[in-house]
Every structure is written in C-alpha cells, then in structure tokens.
Amino acid sequence: MTRFRGATLLVTGGAGFIGSAVVRHLLRDTDAQVVNIDKLTYAANLQSLPGADGNPRYRFEQVDICNAVDLRKLFEKYQPDGVMNLAAESHVDRSIDGPGEFIQTNIVGTFTLLQEALRYWRACESNKRAAFRFLHISTDEVFGSLGQEGLFTEESSYAPNSPYSASKASSDHLVRAWRETYGLPTLVTNCSNNYGPYHFPEKLIPHMIIKGLAGEALPVYGSGQNVRDWLYVDDHARALSLVLERGRVGETYNVGGCNERTNLYVVESICDLLDSIASHGDGSRRKLISFVTDRPGHDLRYAIDATKLQTELGWRAAETFETGLAKTVQWYVDEQKWWRSILDSGYAGNRAGLAGTKP
Ligand code: NAD
Ligand code: DAU
C-alpha cells in the first residue's frame, strides 16, 4: 500500500457521518497521516472512529473551522499536504428552523478555512505547493430539484432551494473563486444522498430503522414520491480519496450510485428488512407508515450522472442499494449501543423543519 505515503491530510468534520467514513478509509486503506478537525456539534460522535485513537497515524483536534487563529496553528503544526473539508451543518430540516448556524459554518467556516489554507500554501516550498490540494465536499442539492426526467451533471446550473443547500452552494462558489483568483489548488465534489453505518438518527434511513425497531409511526413527508439517489457511505469515501489523489485541479466531480428510489420505496424496504430480522407483534411494519405534512420547499427529485468520475478516475460503487441497505439495517440492529447513546444524551427524534409553514 503506497497511497498518500508520507502525506498529512487535514479532514474537517471527521467525527460526522461521512467524515468518519473518510477517516476510517484513510487509516485502513492508505498510508496517510490523518488529522481530524471537528468542533464536535450535536452531529459528531467519536465512537464512530473505533480504534483510531490508538493509531499512530491519527490525531484529533477539537477546533471550529470558523476560528482562524486555531486553524492557523493547525496548519503550522501539521504542515499538511491536503485538506478535505467535510465540516458542515448538514440537515435540511434544521436549516429551515434555524439557518444561522448553516451560514456560519458552511459559508463563514469555509471562507475561514480557505483563507488559512491560502496563507499556508503561499508559504510552502515549491514542491509542496505544487502537490497541495484542497478538496471541498458538497452536495447535489446545490442544483435544486429535477423533474421526472434528466440527471445532474457537472454542467448543471446552481438553483438551491433550502437554507442548507443555499449555504453549500455559496461555499462551492467561494472554493471556485479561491482557485480562479488566488490559484489555490481546489477541487469540489457534489454527491447525492449517503446512507450506511454511523448515520445520525435524524436522517431518513436511520430514523426509519430506529422507529421501526421500536414499533413507532414512520413519518413519510407528503406523498412519499420524492426521489433521492442513494450512495453507500464507504463508496463515497473511496471516491473522495480518489478525487484528492488524482482529480484535476479546478474541476468539480459528481458522485452518485445510480440508485434512484422514492422515499416510500425506501421506507417499505426498511420495513421488510426489519420484519425479516425481527418480527413485529402486529404483522408487517408497513402498517406503521404514516403520511405527514410535507417539508417546506421539498425538492422533488435528485439524480446524479457520475460518468466523469467513472471515466476519468475509474471509480465504481461497490454496493447496490439492495446490498447496502441490508448491511445498514443489520448494522443498526447489531450496534444499538452506538445510537442508543445518542437518544440517551437528549436527541428525541422529534419532527423538525416545519417553521417555514407557520405564518
Ligand atoms: P454530519 O452532520 O454527519 O457531520 C458534520 C460534522 O462536521 C460533525 O462532526 C460536526 O461536529 C462537524 N462540524 C460542524 N460544524 C463545524 C465547525 N464549525 N467546525 C468544525 N467542525 C464542524 O454531516 P455529513 O452527513 O457527514 O456531511 C459531511 C459533508 O458532506 C457536509 O459538507 C455535507 O454537506 C456533505 N454531503 C453530505 C451528504 C449526505 O447525504 N449526508 C451528501 C452529499 C454531501
Ligand atoms: O442529496 C444530498 C443531501 O442528502 C445532503 O446534502 C444532506 O446533507 C443530507 O441530509 C441529505 O438531504 P435530504 O434532505 O435528502 O435527507 P433527509 O434524510 O433529511 O431526507 C431524505 C428524504 O426523506 C427527503 O425527501 C425528506 C424525506 N423524509 C425525511 C425524514 C427525516 C421523510 O419523508 N421523513 C423523515 O422523517
């Protein structure tokens, strides 16, 4: 194994869902020295990094990416060869109720990180400067909503509809501008919905698994006909390390697994998988499905064309939706300690994001 040998990578948001998958992947499959920079918000969980603490190639720093002074110290201390920016407020429903944190972390935080990366990069010696990369991890939600036809490509126009996606779109533009204006070697990825182990229980798939296990109502927004394009989180993590390693500077890459499913199909599939693992007293868990008030500004459909990533960098998703979902449901059944500790520390699983429907 020689990938990233001798390289130090700063991974922001490495205690979150995707960031922790990236850290696990880098420690398991590459030789990189990994510095996890995370503020430890409600969404963070260091239990998502089993074994990392004992690994000599791993360091953790509790730092807010909005804090320029702290970031400067980290760049000086670690002299990194690359940055992967995953730190963000990530939940659309929360952004509807309280957009302020999204503006701070996703926009001001990315700006602050870019400034400190630029300052550091400019002072690097020429070989290090030439090899340095700043990879910004973003979402397909920046493109807005598709109708029944078509796919998002790297040429799709930006048309974000939620405070979350608008803040991510803004950060993508900043990253592009720091490349065009200052020459910082940046790249951007835009990925579809991830799922898999260590996913915070507010998101659709873990939410439904946990409620389904408890025999509680399964709240499907609107008619359940909204479509998301699902990607197993470890496939995303591999895509990100490939883009960092071999992607062309200044380019954007779409990441997606070609797994379009309606929300209702996803929830029904979870019900069936749970029923096959642990029977539910009253028959099928499908009976628990309950259609509730829709999310304000709910995007109808996302779907990714990942041809560029596949042809340029040879990436392929290893999991189909069926294999990935079965693994994920089994993981939540087996690893109850991980998610029960989140419930025990105060996350109640209540509906969020209806503020926009109030006058
Ligand atoms: P997450 O909410 O699970 O984790 C975010 C992490 O960032 C947490 O550990 C949190 O503590 C940390 N963080 C938040 N604010 C911070 C700050 N100011 N300074 C330092 N750390 C901070 O999010 P996720 O689902 O893992 O998403 C990671 C990234 O990938 C985000 O940028 C998100 O927009 C993007 N993305 C997510 C998905 C998805 O389906 N989850 C899809 C495409 C892109
Ligand atoms: O597309 C990528 C995005 O996917 C990421 O950028 C975001 O960070 C990530 O949170 C995710 O956003 P979504 O809004 O698509 O994910 P969420 O899990 O919140 O919802 C998925 C779909 O399920 C969405 O159409 C809303 C619906 N939903 C969600 C919940 C929590 C329900 O019907 N019921 C629910 O209880």
Coordinates of C-alpha atoms and ligand atoms in Angstrom, one line a residue:
M1 CA 0.0 0.0 0.0
T2 CA 1.6 3.3 -1.0
R3 CA -1.3 5.7 -1.3
F4 CA -0.6 9.0 0.4
R5 CA 2.7 7.7 1.8
G6 CA 4.4 10.5 3.8
A7 CA 1.3 12.8 3.3
T8 CA -0.5 14.5 6.0
L9 CA -4.2 15.2 5.4
L10 CA -6.5 17.5 7.4
V11 CA -10.0 16.2 7.4
T12 CA -12.6 18.6 8.8
G13 CA -15.8 17.1 10.2
G14 CA -14.1 13.8 10.7
A15 CA -16.4 12.9 13.6
G16 CA -19.5 13.2 11.5
F17 CA -21.2 10.6 9.3
I18 CA -19.2 10.9 6.1
G19 CA -16.1 12.4 7.6
S20 CA -15.7 9.4 10.0
A21 CA -16.1 7.1 7.0
V22 CA -13.3 9.1 5.2
V23 CA -11.1 8.8 8.3
R24 CA -11.7 5.1 8.7
H25 CA -11.0 4.6 4.9
L26 CA -7.7 6.7 5.0
L27 CA -6.4 4.8 8.1
R28 CA -7.5 1.4 6.7
D29 CA -6.6 1.7 3.0
T30 CA -3.9 4.3 2.7
D31 CA -0.7 5.4 4.4
A32 CA -1.8 8.9 5.1
Q33 CA -1.3 10.7 8.4
V34 CA -4.8 11.9 9.3
V35 CA -5.7 14.9 11.4
N36 CA -9.4 15.0 12.3
I37 CA -10.5 18.6 12.9
D38 CA -14.0 18.8 14.4
K39 CA -15.9 21.2 16.6
L40 CA -18.0 18.3 18.0
T41 CA -21.5 19.6 17.4
Y42 CA -24.6 17.5 18.1
A43 CA -23.9 15.5 14.9
A44 CA -20.4 14.4 15.9
N45 CA -19.6 11.2 17.6
L46 CA -16.0 10.0 18.3
Q47 CA -17.4 6.5 18.8
S48 CA -17.7 6.4 15.0
L49 CA -13.9 6.0 14.9
P50 CA -13.3 2.7 16.7
G51 CA -9.5 2.1 17.0
A52 CA -8.5 5.5 15.6
D53 CA -7.1 6.8 18.9
G54 CA -4.6 4.0 19.2
N55 CA -3.4 4.5 15.6
P56 CA -0.1 6.4 15.4
R57 CA -1.2 7.9 12.0
Y58 CA -4.2 9.6 13.6
R59 CA -4.7 12.9 15.5
F60 CA -7.8 14.6 16.7
E61 CA -8.2 18.4 17.2
Q62 CA -11.4 19.9 18.6
V63 CA -11.5 23.1 16.6
D64 CA -14.2 25.2 14.9
I65 CA -13.5 25.9 11.3
C66 CA -14.7 29.5 11.8
N67 CA -11.8 30.1 14.2
A68 CA -8.9 31.5 12.1
V69 CA -6.4 31.6 15.0
D70 CA -6.9 28.0 15.8
L71 CA -6.8 26.9 12.2
R72 CA -3.5 28.8 11.6
K73 CA -1.9 26.9 14.5
L74 CA -3.0 23.6 13.0
F75 CA -1.6 24.5 9.5
E76 CA 1.7 25.5 11.2
K77 CA 1.8 22.4 13.4
Y78 CA 0.9 19.7 10.8
Q79 CA 2.2 21.2 7.6
P80 CA -0.5 19.3 5.6
D81 CA -0.3 18.1 2.0
G82 CA -4.0 18.3 1.6
V83 CA -7.3 19.4 3.1
M84 CA -10.7 17.6 2.9
N85 CA -13.5 19.9 4.0
L86 CA -16.4 17.9 5.3
A87 CA -17.3 20.1 8.3
A88 CA -20.8 21.4 7.9
E89 CA -24.3 21.7 9.3
S90 CA -25.9 19.0 7.1
H91 CA -29.6 18.6 8.0
V92 CA -32.1 20.3 5.7
D93 CA -35.0 20.3 8.3
R94 CA -32.8 22.0 10.9
S95 CA -31.8 24.7 8.3
I96 CA -35.4 25.6 7.9
D97 CA -35.9 26.1 11.6
G98 CA -32.5 27.8 12.3
P99 CA -30.5 28.9 9.3
G100 CA -27.9 30.9 11.2
E101 CA -25.6 28.0 12.1
F102 CA -25.6 27.0 8.4
I103 CA -24.5 30.4 7.3
Q104 CA -21.8 30.4 10.0
T105 CA -20.2 27.0 9.5
N106 CA -21.0 26.3 5.8
I107 CA -20.2 29.8 4.5
V108 CA -18.1 31.7 7.0
G109 CA -16.3 28.4 8.1
T110 CA -15.4 27.5 4.5
F111 CA -14.2 31.1 3.9
T112 CA -12.0 31.0 7.0
L113 CA -10.6 27.6 6.1
L114 CA -9.8 28.8 2.5
Q115 CA -8.1 31.9 3.9
E116 CA -5.9 29.9 6.3
A117 CA -5.1 27.3 3.6
L118 CA -4.2 30.0 1.2
R119 CA -1.9 31.7 3.7
Y120 CA -0.2 28.4 4.5
W121 CA 0.0 27.3 0.8
R122 CA 1.7 30.5 -0.3
A123 CA 4.4 30.0 2.3
C124 CA 5.1 26.3 1.2
E125 CA 8.3 25.5 -0.7
S126 CA 7.6 24.9 -4.4
N127 CA 7.3 21.0 -4.5
K128 CA 4.9 21.1 -1.6
R129 CA 3.0 23.9 -3.1
A130 CA 2.6 22.1 -6.4
A131 CA 1.3 18.9 -4.7
F132 CA -1.1 20.6 -2.2
R133 CA -4.8 20.0 -2.8
F134 CA -7.9 21.5 -1.1
L135 CA -11.0 19.2 -1.7
H136 CA -14.3 20.7 -0.8
I137 CA -17.1 18.2 -0.2
S138 CA -20.5 19.3 -1.4
T139 CA -23.9 18.1 -2.3
D140 CA -26.2 17.6 -5.3
E141 CA -28.8 19.8 -3.5
V142 CA -27.0 22.9 -4.9
F143 CA -28.5 22.1 -8.3
G144 CA -32.1 22.3 -6.9
S145 CA -34.8 19.9 -8.0
L146 CA -35.1 17.8 -11.1
G147 CA -38.5 17.0 -12.7
Q148 CA -39.3 13.4 -13.7
E149 CA -36.5 13.3 -16.4
G150 CA -32.8 14.0 -16.5
L151 CA -29.7 13.8 -14.4
F152 CA -27.4 16.4 -12.7
T153 CA -24.1 16.7 -14.5
E154 CA -21.1 18.9 -13.6
E155 CA -22.6 21.5 -16.0
S156 CA -26.0 21.7 -14.3
S157 CA -26.9 25.2 -13.1
Y158 CA -27.0 26.0 -9.4
A159 CA -30.5 26.6 -8.1
P160 CA -30.5 25.8 -4.4
N161 CA -33.9 25.8 -2.6
S162 CA -33.3 25.3 1.1
P163 CA -31.2 27.4 3.5
Y164 CA -28.9 24.3 3.8
S165 CA -28.4 24.0 0.0
A166 CA -28.0 27.7 -0.5
S167 CA -25.2 27.8 2.2
K168 CA -23.5 24.8 0.5
A169 CA -23.8 26.5 -3.0
S170 CA -22.3 29.6 -1.5
S171 CA -19.3 27.7 -0.1
D172 CA -18.8 25.9 -3.5
H173 CA -18.6 29.4 -5.2
L174 CA -16.1 30.5 -2.6
V175 CA -13.9 27.5 -3.3
R176 CA -14.1 28.1 -7.0
A177 CA -13.2 31.8 -6.6
W178 CA -10.2 31.0 -4.4
R179 CA -8.9 28.8 -7.2
E180 CA -9.6 31.3 -10.0
T181 CA -8.4 34.4 -8.1
Y182 CA -5.6 33.2 -5.9
G183 CA -4.6 30.0 -7.6
L184 CA -5.3 27.8 -4.6
P185 CA -5.4 24.2 -6.0
T186 CA -9.0 23.4 -5.1
L187 CA -11.5 20.7 -6.3
V188 CA -15.2 20.2 -5.5
T189 CA -17.3 17.1 -5.3
N190 CA -21.1 17.1 -5.4
C191 CA -22.6 13.9 -4.0
S192 CA -26.1 12.5 -3.7
N193 CA -27.7 11.1 -0.5
N194 CA -25.4 8.9 1.5
Y195 CA -26.5 6.1 3.9
G196 CA -24.8 3.5 5.9
P197 CA -23.4 2.9 9.5
Y198 CA -22.9 5.7 11.9
H199 CA -25.6 7.9 10.4
F200 CA -27.2 10.4 12.8
P201 CA -30.8 9.2 13.6
E202 CA -32.4 12.4 12.3
K203 CA -31.8 11.4 8.6
L204 CA -34.5 9.3 6.7
I205 CA -32.9 5.9 6.7
P206 CA -31.6 5.6 10.4
H207 CA -34.7 7.4 11.6
M208 CA -37.0 4.8 10.0
I209 CA -34.9 1.9 11.2
I210 CA -34.9 3.1 14.8
K211 CA -38.6 4.0 14.8
G212 CA -39.4 0.7 13.0
L213 CA -37.5 -1.3 15.7
A214 CA -39.5 0.5 18.4
G215 CA -42.8 -0.2 16.6
E216 CA -43.5 3.6 16.3
A217 CA -45.1 5.5 13.5
L218 CA -42.9 6.0 10.4
P219 CA -43.4 9.6 9.2
V220 CA -43.2 9.9 5.4
Y221 CA -43.3 13.6 4.3
G222 CA -46.0 14.5 1.7
S223 CA -46.9 11.6 -0.6
G224 CA -43.6 9.8 -0.3
Q225 CA -43.0 10.2 -4.0
N226 CA -39.9 12.4 -3.7
V227 CA -36.9 10.7 -5.2
R228 CA -33.3 10.5 -3.8
D229 CA -30.3 8.9 -5.4
W230 CA -28.7 6.7 -2.7
L231 CA -25.0 6.0 -2.3
Y232 CA -23.4 3.8 0.4
V233 CA -21.1 6.0 2.5
D234 CA -18.0 3.9 2.1
D235 CA -18.3 4.2 -1.7
H236 CA -18.4 8.0 -1.2
A237 CA -15.3 7.9 1.0
R238 CA -13.4 6.0 -1.7
A239 CA -14.5 8.5 -4.4
L240 CA -13.2 11.4 -2.2
S241 CA -9.7 9.9 -1.7
L242 CA -9.5 9.2 -5.5
V243 CA -10.5 12.8 -6.4
L244 CA -8.0 14.2 -3.9
E245 CA -5.3 11.9 -5.2
R246 CA -5.9 12.1 -9.0
G247 CA -8.6 14.7 -9.7
R248 CA -7.8 17.6 -12.0
V249 CA -7.4 20.9 -10.1
G250 CA -10.2 23.4 -10.6
E251 CA -12.6 20.6 -11.6
T252 CA -15.8 19.5 -10.0
Y253 CA -16.9 15.8 -9.8
N254 CA -20.4 14.5 -9.3
V255 CA -20.6 11.4 -7.1
G256 CA -23.7 9.1 -7.1
G257 CA -24.6 5.5 -7.1
C258 CA -27.4 5.3 -9.8
N259 CA -29.9 4.3 -7.1
E260 CA -32.9 6.5 -7.6
R261 CA -35.7 5.4 -5.2
T262 CA -38.9 7.1 -3.9
N263 CA -38.9 7.7 -0.2
L264 CA -41.9 5.4 0.1
Y265 CA -40.0 2.6 -1.6
V266 CA -37.1 3.2 0.8
V267 CA -39.3 3.1 3.9
E268 CA -41.2 0.0 2.7
S269 CA -37.9 -1.8 2.0
I270 CA -36.7 -1.0 5.6
C271 CA -39.9 -2.3 7.0
D272 CA -39.5 -5.6 5.0
L273 CA -35.8 -6.0 6.1
L274 CA -36.7 -5.3 9.7
D275 CA -39.6 -7.8 9.5
S276 CA -37.2 -10.5 8.2
I277 CA -34.7 -9.9 11.1
A278 CA -37.1 -9.4 14.0
S279 CA -40.8 -10.0 13.7
H280 CA -43.2 -7.2 14.7
G281 CA -46.0 -8.1 17.0
D282 CA -48.8 -6.8 14.8
G283 CA -47.6 -8.1 11.4
S284 CA -45.8 -6.1 8.8
R285 CA -44.1 -2.8 9.9
R286 CA -45.5 -1.3 6.6
K287 CA -48.6 -0.7 8.7
L288 CA -46.6 1.9 10.8
I289 CA -46.2 4.2 7.7
S290 CA -47.9 7.5 8.3
F291 CA -48.0 10.3 5.7
V292 CA -47.3 13.7 7.4
T293 CA -47.1 17.4 6.5
D294 CA -44.6 17.9 3.7
R295 CA -41.2 19.6 4.2
P296 CA -41.4 23.3 3.0
G297 CA -39.7 23.7 -0.3
H298 CA -39.3 19.9 -0.6
D299 CA -37.2 19.1 -3.7
L300 CA -38.9 16.5 -5.8
R301 CA -36.1 14.5 -7.3
Y302 CA -32.3 14.3 -7.3
A303 CA -30.3 12.0 -9.6
I304 CA -26.6 12.1 -10.4
D305 CA -24.7 11.4 -13.6
A306 CA -21.3 10.2 -12.3
T307 CA -19.8 9.4 -15.7
K308 CA -16.9 11.9 -15.3
L309 CA -15.7 10.3 -12.0
Q310 CA -16.1 6.8 -13.6
T311 CA -14.3 7.5 -16.8
E312 CA -11.6 9.9 -15.6
L313 CA -10.8 8.2 -12.3
G314 CA -12.1 4.7 -12.7
W315 CA -14.4 4.9 -9.7
R316 CA -17.3 2.4 -9.3
A317 CA -19.7 1.9 -6.4
A318 CA -19.2 -1.4 -4.7
E319 CA -22.7 -1.6 -3.2
T320 CA -26.0 -1.7 -4.9
F321 CA -28.9 -0.1 -3.0
E322 CA -30.2 -3.6 -2.0
T323 CA -26.8 -4.9 -0.6
G324 CA -26.1 -1.5 1.1
L325 CA -29.5 -1.2 2.7
A326 CA -29.4 -4.8 4.0
K327 CA -26.0 -4.1 5.6
T328 CA -27.2 -0.9 7.0
V329 CA -30.3 -2.3 8.6
Q330 CA -28.3 -5.2 10.1
W331 CA -25.7 -2.7 11.4
Y332 CA -28.4 -0.7 13.3
V333 CA -29.8 -3.9 14.7
D334 CA -26.4 -5.1 15.9
E335 CA -24.9 -1.7 17.0
Q336 CA -27.7 -0.4 19.2
K337 CA -25.2 0.9 21.8
W338 CA -24.0 3.5 19.2
W339 CA -27.4 5.0 18.5
R340 CA -29.0 4.5 21.9
S341 CA -26.3 6.7 23.4
I342 CA -27.4 9.5 21.1
L343 CA -31.0 9.0 22.3
D344 CA -29.8 8.9 25.9
S345 CA -27.9 12.1 25.6
G346 CA -31.1 14.0 24.6
Y347 CA -31.9 13.5 20.9
A348 CA -35.7 12.8 21.0
G349 CA -36.3 12.2 17.3
N350 CA -39.0 15.0 17.1
R351 CA -40.1 16.4 13.8
A352 CA -38.1 19.5 12.6
G353 CA -38.4 21.9 9.7
L354 CA -42.0 23.0 9.9
A355 CA -41.1 26.5 10.9
G356 CA -41.5 27.5 7.3
T357 CA -45.1 26.5 7.3
K358 CA -46.0 29.0 10.1
P359 CA -47.3 32.4 9.1
Ligands
NAD1 P1 -22.7 15.4 9.7 O1 -23.7 16.4 10.1 O2 -22.9 14.0 10.0 O3 -21.3 15.8 10.2 C1 -20.8 17.1 10.2 C2 -19.5 17.1 11.1 O4 -19.0 18.5 11.0 C3 -19.8 16.9 12.6 O5 -18.9 16.0 13.1 C4 -19.7 18.3 13.2 O6 -19.3 18.2 14.5 C5 -18.7 18.9 12.3 N1 -18.8 20.4 12.3 C6 -20.0 21.1 12.2 N2 -19.7 22.4 12.3 C7 -18.3 22.5 12.5 C8 -17.4 23.6 12.6 N3 -17.9 24.9 12.6 N4 -16.1 23.3 12.7 C9 -15.7 22.1 12.8 N5 -16.5 21.0 12.6 C10 -17.8 21.2 12.5 O7 -22.6 15.6 8.1 P2 -22.3 14.5 6.9 O8 -23.6 14.0 6.5 O9 -21.2 13.7 7.4 O10 -21.8 15.5 5.8 C11 -20.4 15.8 5.6 C12 -20.3 16.7 4.4 O11 -20.8 16.1 3.2 C13 -21.1 18.0 4.5 O12 -20.4 19.1 4.0 C14 -22.3 17.8 3.7 O13 -22.8 19.0 3.1 C15 -21.8 16.9 2.6 N6 -22.7 15.9 2.0 C16 -23.5 15.1 2.8 C17 -24.3 14.2 2.1 C18 -25.2 13.3 2.9 O14 -26.0 12.5 2.4 N7 -25.1 13.2 4.3 C19 -24.4 14.1 0.7 C20 -23.5 15.0 0.0 C21 -22.7 15.8 0.6
DAU2 O1 -28.7 15.0 -1.5 C1 -27.7 15.1 -0.6 C2 -28.2 15.5 0.7 O2 -28.9 14.4 1.3 C3 -27.1 16.0 1.7 O3 -26.5 17.2 1.1 C4 -27.7 16.4 3.1 O4 -26.7 16.7 4.0 C5 -28.4 15.1 3.6 O5 -29.0 15.4 4.8 C6 -29.5 14.6 2.6 O6 -30.5 15.6 2.5 P1 -32.1 15.1 2.4 O7 -32.9 16.2 2.8 O8 -32.3 14.5 1.1 O9 -32.0 13.9 3.5 P2 -33.1 13.5 4.7 O10 -32.6 12.2 5.2 O11 -33.4 14.6 5.6 O12 -34.4 13.2 3.8 C7 -34.4 12.3 2.7 C8 -35.8 12.3 2.1 O13 -36.7 11.7 3.0 C9 -36.3 13.7 1.9 O14 -37.1 13.7 0.7 C10 -37.2 14.0 3.1 C11 -37.7 12.6 3.4 N1 -38.0 12.4 4.9 C12 -37.0 12.6 5.8 C13 -37.2 12.4 7.1 C14 -36.2 12.7 8.1 C15 -39.2 11.8 5.2 O15 -40.1 11.6 4.4 N2 -39.4 11.6 6.6 C16 -38.5 11.8 7.5 O16 -38.7 11.6 8.7

